[in-house]
PDB file of C-alpha atoms in Angstrom:
ATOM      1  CA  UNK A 252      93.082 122.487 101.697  1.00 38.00           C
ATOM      2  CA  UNK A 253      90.987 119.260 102.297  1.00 39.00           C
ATOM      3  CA  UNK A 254      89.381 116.480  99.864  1.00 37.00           C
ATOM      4  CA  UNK A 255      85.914 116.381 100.828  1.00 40.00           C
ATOM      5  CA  UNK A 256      84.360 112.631  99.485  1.00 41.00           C
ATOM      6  CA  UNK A 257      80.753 111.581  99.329  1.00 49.00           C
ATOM      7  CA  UNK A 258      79.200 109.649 101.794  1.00 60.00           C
ATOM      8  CA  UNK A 259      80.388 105.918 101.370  1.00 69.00           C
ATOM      9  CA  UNK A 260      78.474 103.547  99.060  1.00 86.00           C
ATOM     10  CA  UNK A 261      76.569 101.448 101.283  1.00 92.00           C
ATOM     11  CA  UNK A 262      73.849  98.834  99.256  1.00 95.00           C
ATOM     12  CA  UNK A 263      71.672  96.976 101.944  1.00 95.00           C
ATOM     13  CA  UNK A 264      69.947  93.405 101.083  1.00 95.00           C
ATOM     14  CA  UNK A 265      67.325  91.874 103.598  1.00 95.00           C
ATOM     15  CA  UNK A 266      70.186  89.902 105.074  1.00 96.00           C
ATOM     16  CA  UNK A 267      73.335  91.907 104.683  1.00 97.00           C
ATOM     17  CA  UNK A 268      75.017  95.416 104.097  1.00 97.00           C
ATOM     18  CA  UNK A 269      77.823  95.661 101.902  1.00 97.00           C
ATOM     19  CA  UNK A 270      79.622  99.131 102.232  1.00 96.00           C
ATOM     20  CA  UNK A 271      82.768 100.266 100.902  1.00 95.00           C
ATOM     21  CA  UNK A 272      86.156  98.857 102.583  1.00 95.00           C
ATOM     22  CA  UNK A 273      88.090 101.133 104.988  1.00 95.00           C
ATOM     23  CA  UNK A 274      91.418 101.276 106.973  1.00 96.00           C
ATOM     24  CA  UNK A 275      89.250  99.383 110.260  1.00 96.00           C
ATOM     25  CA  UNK A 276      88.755  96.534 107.779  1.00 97.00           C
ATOM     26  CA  UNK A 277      92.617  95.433 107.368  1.00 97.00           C
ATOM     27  CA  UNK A 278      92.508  92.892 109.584  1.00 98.00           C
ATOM     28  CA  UNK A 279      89.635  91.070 107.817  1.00 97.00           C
ATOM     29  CA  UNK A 280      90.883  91.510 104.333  1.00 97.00           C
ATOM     30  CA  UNK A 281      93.950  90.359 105.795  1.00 97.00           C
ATOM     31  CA  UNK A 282      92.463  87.095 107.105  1.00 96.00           C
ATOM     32  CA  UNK A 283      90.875  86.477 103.806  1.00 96.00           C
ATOM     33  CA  UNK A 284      94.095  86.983 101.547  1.00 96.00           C
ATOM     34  CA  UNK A 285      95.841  84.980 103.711  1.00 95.00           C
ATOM     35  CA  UNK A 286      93.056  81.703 104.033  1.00 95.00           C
ATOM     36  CA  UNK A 287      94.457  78.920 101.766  1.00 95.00           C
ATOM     37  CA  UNK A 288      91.202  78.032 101.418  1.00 94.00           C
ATOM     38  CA  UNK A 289      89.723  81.426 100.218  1.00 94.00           C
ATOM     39  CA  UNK A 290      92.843  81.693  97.673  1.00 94.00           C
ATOM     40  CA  UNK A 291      93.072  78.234  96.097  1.00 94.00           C
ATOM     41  CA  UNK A 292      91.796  79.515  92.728  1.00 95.00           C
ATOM     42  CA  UNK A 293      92.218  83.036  92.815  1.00 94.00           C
ATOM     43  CA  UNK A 294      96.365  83.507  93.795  1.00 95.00           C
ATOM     44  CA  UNK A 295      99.142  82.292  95.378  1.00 94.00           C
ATOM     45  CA  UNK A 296      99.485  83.049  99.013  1.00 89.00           C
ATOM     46  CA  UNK A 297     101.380  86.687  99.237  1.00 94.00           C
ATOM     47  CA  UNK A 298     103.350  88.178 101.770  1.00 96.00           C
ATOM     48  CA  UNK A 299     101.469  90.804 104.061  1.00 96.00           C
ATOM     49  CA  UNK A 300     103.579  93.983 102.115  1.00 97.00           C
ATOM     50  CA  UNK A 301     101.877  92.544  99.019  1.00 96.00           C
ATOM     51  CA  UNK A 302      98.723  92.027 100.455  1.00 96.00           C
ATOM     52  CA  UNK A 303      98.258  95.413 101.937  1.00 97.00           C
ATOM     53  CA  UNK A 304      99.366  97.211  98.127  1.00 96.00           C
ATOM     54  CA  UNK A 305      96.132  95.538  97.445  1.00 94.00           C
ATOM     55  CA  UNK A 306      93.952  96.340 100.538  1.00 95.00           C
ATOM     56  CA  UNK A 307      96.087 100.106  99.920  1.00 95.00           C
ATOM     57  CA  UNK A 308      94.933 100.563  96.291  1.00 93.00           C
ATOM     58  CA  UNK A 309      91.009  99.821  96.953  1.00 94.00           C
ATOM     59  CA  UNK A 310      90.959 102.980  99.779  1.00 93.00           C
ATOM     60  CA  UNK A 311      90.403 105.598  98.012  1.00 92.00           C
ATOM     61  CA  UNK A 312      86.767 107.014  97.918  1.00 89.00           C
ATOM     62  CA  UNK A 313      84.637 104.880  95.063  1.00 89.00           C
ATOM     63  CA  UNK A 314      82.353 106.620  92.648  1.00 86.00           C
ATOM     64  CA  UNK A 315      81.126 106.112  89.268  1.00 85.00           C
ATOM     65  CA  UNK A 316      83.889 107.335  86.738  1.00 83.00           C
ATOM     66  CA  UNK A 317      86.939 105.621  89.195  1.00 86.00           C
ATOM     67  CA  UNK A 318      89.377 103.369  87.649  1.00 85.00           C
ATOM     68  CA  UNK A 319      89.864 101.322  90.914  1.00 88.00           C
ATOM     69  CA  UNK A 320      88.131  98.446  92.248  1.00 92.00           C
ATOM     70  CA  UNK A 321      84.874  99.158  93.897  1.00 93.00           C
ATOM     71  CA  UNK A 322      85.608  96.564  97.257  1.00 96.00           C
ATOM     72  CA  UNK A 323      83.213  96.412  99.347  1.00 97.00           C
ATOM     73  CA  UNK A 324      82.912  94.394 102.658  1.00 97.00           C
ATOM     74  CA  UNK A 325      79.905  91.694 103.412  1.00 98.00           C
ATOM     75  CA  UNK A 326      78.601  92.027 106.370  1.00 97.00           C
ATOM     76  CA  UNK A 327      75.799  90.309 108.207  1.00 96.00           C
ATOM     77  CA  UNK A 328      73.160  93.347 108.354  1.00 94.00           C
ATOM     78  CA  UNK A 329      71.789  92.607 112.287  1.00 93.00           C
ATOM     79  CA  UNK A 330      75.357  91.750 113.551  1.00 95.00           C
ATOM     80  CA  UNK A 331      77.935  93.638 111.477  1.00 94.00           C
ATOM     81  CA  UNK A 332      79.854  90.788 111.606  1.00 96.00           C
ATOM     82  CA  UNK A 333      82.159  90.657 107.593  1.00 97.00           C
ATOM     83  CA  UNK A 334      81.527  87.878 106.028  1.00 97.00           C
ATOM     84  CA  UNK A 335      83.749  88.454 102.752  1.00 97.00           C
ATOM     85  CA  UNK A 336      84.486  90.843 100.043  1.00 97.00           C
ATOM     86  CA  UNK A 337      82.513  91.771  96.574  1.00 97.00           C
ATOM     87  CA  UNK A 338      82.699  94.404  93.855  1.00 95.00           C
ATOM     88  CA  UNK A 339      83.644  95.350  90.292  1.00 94.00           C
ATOM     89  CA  UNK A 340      86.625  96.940  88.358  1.00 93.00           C
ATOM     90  CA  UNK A 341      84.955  99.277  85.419  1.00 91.00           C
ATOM     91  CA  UNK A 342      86.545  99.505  82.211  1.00 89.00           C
ATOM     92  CA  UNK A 343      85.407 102.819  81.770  1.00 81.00           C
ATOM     93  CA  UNK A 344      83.397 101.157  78.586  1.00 86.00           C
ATOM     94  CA  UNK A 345      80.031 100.663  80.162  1.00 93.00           C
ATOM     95  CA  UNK A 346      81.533  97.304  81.579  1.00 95.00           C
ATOM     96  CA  UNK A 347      83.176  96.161  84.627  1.00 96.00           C
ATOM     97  CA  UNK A 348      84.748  92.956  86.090  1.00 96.00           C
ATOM     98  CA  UNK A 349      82.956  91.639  89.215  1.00 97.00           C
ATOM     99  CA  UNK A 350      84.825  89.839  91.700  1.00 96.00           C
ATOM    100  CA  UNK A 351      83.980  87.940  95.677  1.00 96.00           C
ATOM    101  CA  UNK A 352      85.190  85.987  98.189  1.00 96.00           C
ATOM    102  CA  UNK A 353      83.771  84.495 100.986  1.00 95.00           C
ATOM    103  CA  UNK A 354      85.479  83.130 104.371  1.00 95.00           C
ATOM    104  CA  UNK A 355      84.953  79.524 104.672  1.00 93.00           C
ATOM    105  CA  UNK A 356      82.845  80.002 107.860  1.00 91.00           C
ATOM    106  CA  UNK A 357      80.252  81.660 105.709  1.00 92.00           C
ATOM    107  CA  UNK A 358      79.802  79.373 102.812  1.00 89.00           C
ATOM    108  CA  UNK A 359      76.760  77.722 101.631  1.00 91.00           C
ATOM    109  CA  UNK A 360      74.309  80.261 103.613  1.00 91.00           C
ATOM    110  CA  UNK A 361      73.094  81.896 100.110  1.00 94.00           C
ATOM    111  CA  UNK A 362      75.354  85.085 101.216  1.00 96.00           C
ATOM    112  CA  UNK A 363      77.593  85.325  98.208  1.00 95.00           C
ATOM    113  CA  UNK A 364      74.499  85.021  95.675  1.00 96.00           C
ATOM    114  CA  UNK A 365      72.562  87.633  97.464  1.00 97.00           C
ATOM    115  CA  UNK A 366      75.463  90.029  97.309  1.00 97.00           C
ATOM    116  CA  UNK A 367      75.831  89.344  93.778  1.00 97.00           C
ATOM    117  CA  UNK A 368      72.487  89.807  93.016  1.00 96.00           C
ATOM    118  CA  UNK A 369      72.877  93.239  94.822  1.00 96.00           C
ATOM    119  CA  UNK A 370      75.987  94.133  92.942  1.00 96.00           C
ATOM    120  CA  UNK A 371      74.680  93.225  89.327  1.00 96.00           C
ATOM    121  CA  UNK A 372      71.503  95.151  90.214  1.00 96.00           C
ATOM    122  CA  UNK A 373      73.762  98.553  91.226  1.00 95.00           C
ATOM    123  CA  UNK A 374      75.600  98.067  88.138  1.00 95.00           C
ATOM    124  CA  UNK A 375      73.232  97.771  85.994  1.00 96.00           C
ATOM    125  CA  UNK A 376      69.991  99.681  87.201  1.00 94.00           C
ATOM    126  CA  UNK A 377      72.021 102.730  89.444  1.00 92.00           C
ATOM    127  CA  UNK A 378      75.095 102.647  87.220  1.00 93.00           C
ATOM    128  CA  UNK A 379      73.615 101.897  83.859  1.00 94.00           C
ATOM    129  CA  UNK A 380      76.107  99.199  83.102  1.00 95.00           C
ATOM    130  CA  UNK A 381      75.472  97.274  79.856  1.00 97.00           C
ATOM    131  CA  UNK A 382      77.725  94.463  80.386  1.00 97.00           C
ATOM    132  CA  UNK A 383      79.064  92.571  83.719  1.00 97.00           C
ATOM    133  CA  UNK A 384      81.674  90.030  83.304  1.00 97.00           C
ATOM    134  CA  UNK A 385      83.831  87.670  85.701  1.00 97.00           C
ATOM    135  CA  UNK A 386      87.209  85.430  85.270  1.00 97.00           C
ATOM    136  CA  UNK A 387      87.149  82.307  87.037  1.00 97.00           C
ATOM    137  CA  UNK A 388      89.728  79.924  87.276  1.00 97.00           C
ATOM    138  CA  UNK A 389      89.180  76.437  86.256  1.00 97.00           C
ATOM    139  CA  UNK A 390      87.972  73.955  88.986  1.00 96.00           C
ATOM    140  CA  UNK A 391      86.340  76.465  90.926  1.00 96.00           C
ATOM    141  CA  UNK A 392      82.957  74.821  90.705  1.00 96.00           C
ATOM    142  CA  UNK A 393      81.554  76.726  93.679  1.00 95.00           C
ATOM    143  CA  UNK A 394      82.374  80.714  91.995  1.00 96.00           C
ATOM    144  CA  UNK A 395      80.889  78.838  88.536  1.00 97.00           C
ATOM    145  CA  UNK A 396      77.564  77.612  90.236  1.00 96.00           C
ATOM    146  CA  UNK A 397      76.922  80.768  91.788  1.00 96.00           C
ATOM    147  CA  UNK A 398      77.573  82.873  88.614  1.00 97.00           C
ATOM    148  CA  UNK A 399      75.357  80.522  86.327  1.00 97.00           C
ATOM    149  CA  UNK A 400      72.531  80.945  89.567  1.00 96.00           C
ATOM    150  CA  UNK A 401      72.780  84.563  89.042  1.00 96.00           C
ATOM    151  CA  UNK A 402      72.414  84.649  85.666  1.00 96.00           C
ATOM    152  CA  UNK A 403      75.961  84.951  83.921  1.00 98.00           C
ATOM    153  CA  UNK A 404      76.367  82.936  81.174  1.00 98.00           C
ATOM    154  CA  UNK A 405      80.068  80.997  80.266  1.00 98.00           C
ATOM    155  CA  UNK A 406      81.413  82.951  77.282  1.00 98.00           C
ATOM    156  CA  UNK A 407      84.398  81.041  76.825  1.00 98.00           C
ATOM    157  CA  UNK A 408      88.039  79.618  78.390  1.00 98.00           C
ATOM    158  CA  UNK A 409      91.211  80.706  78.002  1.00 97.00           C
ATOM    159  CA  UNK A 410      93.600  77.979  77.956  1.00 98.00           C
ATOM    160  CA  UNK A 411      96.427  78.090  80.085  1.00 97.00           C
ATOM    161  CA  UNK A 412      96.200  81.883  80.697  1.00 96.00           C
ATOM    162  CA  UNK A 413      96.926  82.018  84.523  1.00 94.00           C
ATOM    163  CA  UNK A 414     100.003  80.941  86.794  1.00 95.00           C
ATOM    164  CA  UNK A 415      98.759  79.753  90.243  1.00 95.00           C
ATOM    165  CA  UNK A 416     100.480  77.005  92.303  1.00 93.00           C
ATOM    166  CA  UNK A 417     103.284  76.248  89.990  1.00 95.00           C
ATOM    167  CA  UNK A 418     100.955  75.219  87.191  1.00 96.00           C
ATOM    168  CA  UNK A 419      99.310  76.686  84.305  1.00 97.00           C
ATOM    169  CA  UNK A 420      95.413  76.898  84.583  1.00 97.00           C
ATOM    170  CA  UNK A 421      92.695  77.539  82.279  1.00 97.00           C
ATOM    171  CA  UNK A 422      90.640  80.819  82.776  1.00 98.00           C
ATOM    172  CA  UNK A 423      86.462  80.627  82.535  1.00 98.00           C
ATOM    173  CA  UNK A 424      85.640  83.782  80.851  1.00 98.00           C
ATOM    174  CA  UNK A 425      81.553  84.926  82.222  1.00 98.00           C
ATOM    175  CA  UNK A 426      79.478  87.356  80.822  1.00 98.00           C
ATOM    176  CA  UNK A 427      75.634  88.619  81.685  1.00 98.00           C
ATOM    177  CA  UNK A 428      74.287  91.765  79.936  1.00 97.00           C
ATOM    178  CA  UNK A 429      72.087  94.059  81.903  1.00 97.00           C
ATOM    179  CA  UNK A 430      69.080  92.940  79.938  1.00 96.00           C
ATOM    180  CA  UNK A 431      69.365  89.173  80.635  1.00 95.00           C
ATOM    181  CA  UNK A 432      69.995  90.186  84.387  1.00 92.00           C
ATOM    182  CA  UNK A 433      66.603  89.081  86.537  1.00 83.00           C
ATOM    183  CA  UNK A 434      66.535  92.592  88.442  1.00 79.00           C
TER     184      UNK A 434
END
């Protein structure tokens, strides 16, 4: 007997189309993950079996009640081309974690705000979120700046919480609540 699964989440902006990852998009995930420059703040560089139990795990089919990361790819809307990767982790409390990335190539062309504005408005107005919060690691002024521009607010840091290149580093803890989100 076979799994039937809705259509794929796809949410369209006036500049891109973000749509749920798939098997075809290995090779891009892969690029990302393995870009230095992508994972300065976010981990240490992994081997490729490590980095596909990750691109593995966010496969399956998302829908609202899932306990796996909704990943879904960037892409430029008239090209196709990917330009990075967004989503959320629920907590199955009305809440979820939102996470991006961005290739280098892409960066400072207003693409990762306007998919996080996209992705906070699906939370909160299709999935009836109350709460969307982010972990960012310290120094990463560029994922800060585009959180604050969207809205979340800095709730508080843990110290020393997370190992990443042989050091401990201070976590920024984000928050925005669906009705201080400008939807």
């Amino acid at each position: 007997m076979s799994v039937s699964y809705p259509d794929p989440l796809v949410i369209p902006t006036s500049r891109l189309e973000m749509r749920q990852i798939n098997a075809a998009d290995w090779p891009f995930y892969l690029s990302l993950q393995s870009n230095p420059a992508v994972m300065q703040f976010i981990s240490d560089i992994r081997n490729e079996e490590a980095i596909r139990a990750g691109f593995d795990s966010r496969l399956p089919p998302w829908q609202p009640g899932s306990e796996h990361w909704l990943c879904l790819v960037i892409m430029q809307r008239d090209s196709g081309v990917p330009v990075g990767l967004t989503g959320f982790l629920p907590d199955g409390k009305a809440q979820a974690e939102v996470g991006f990335m961005l290739s280098p190539d892409w960066h400072r062309q207003g693409y990762g705000y306007e998919s996080l504005q996209a992705v906070v408005k699906y939370g909160f107005t299709t999935l009836g979120l109350h709460k969307l919060t982010a972990t960012v690691t310290a120094g990463n002024q560029g994922s800060r700046a585009l959180l604050e521009k969207a809205g979340f607010r800095l709730e508080g840091i843990l110290r020393e919480s997370y190992w990443l290149a042989g050091e401990w580093r201070d976590d920024w803890l984000f928050g925005l609540l669906a009705r201080e989100a400008a939807i």
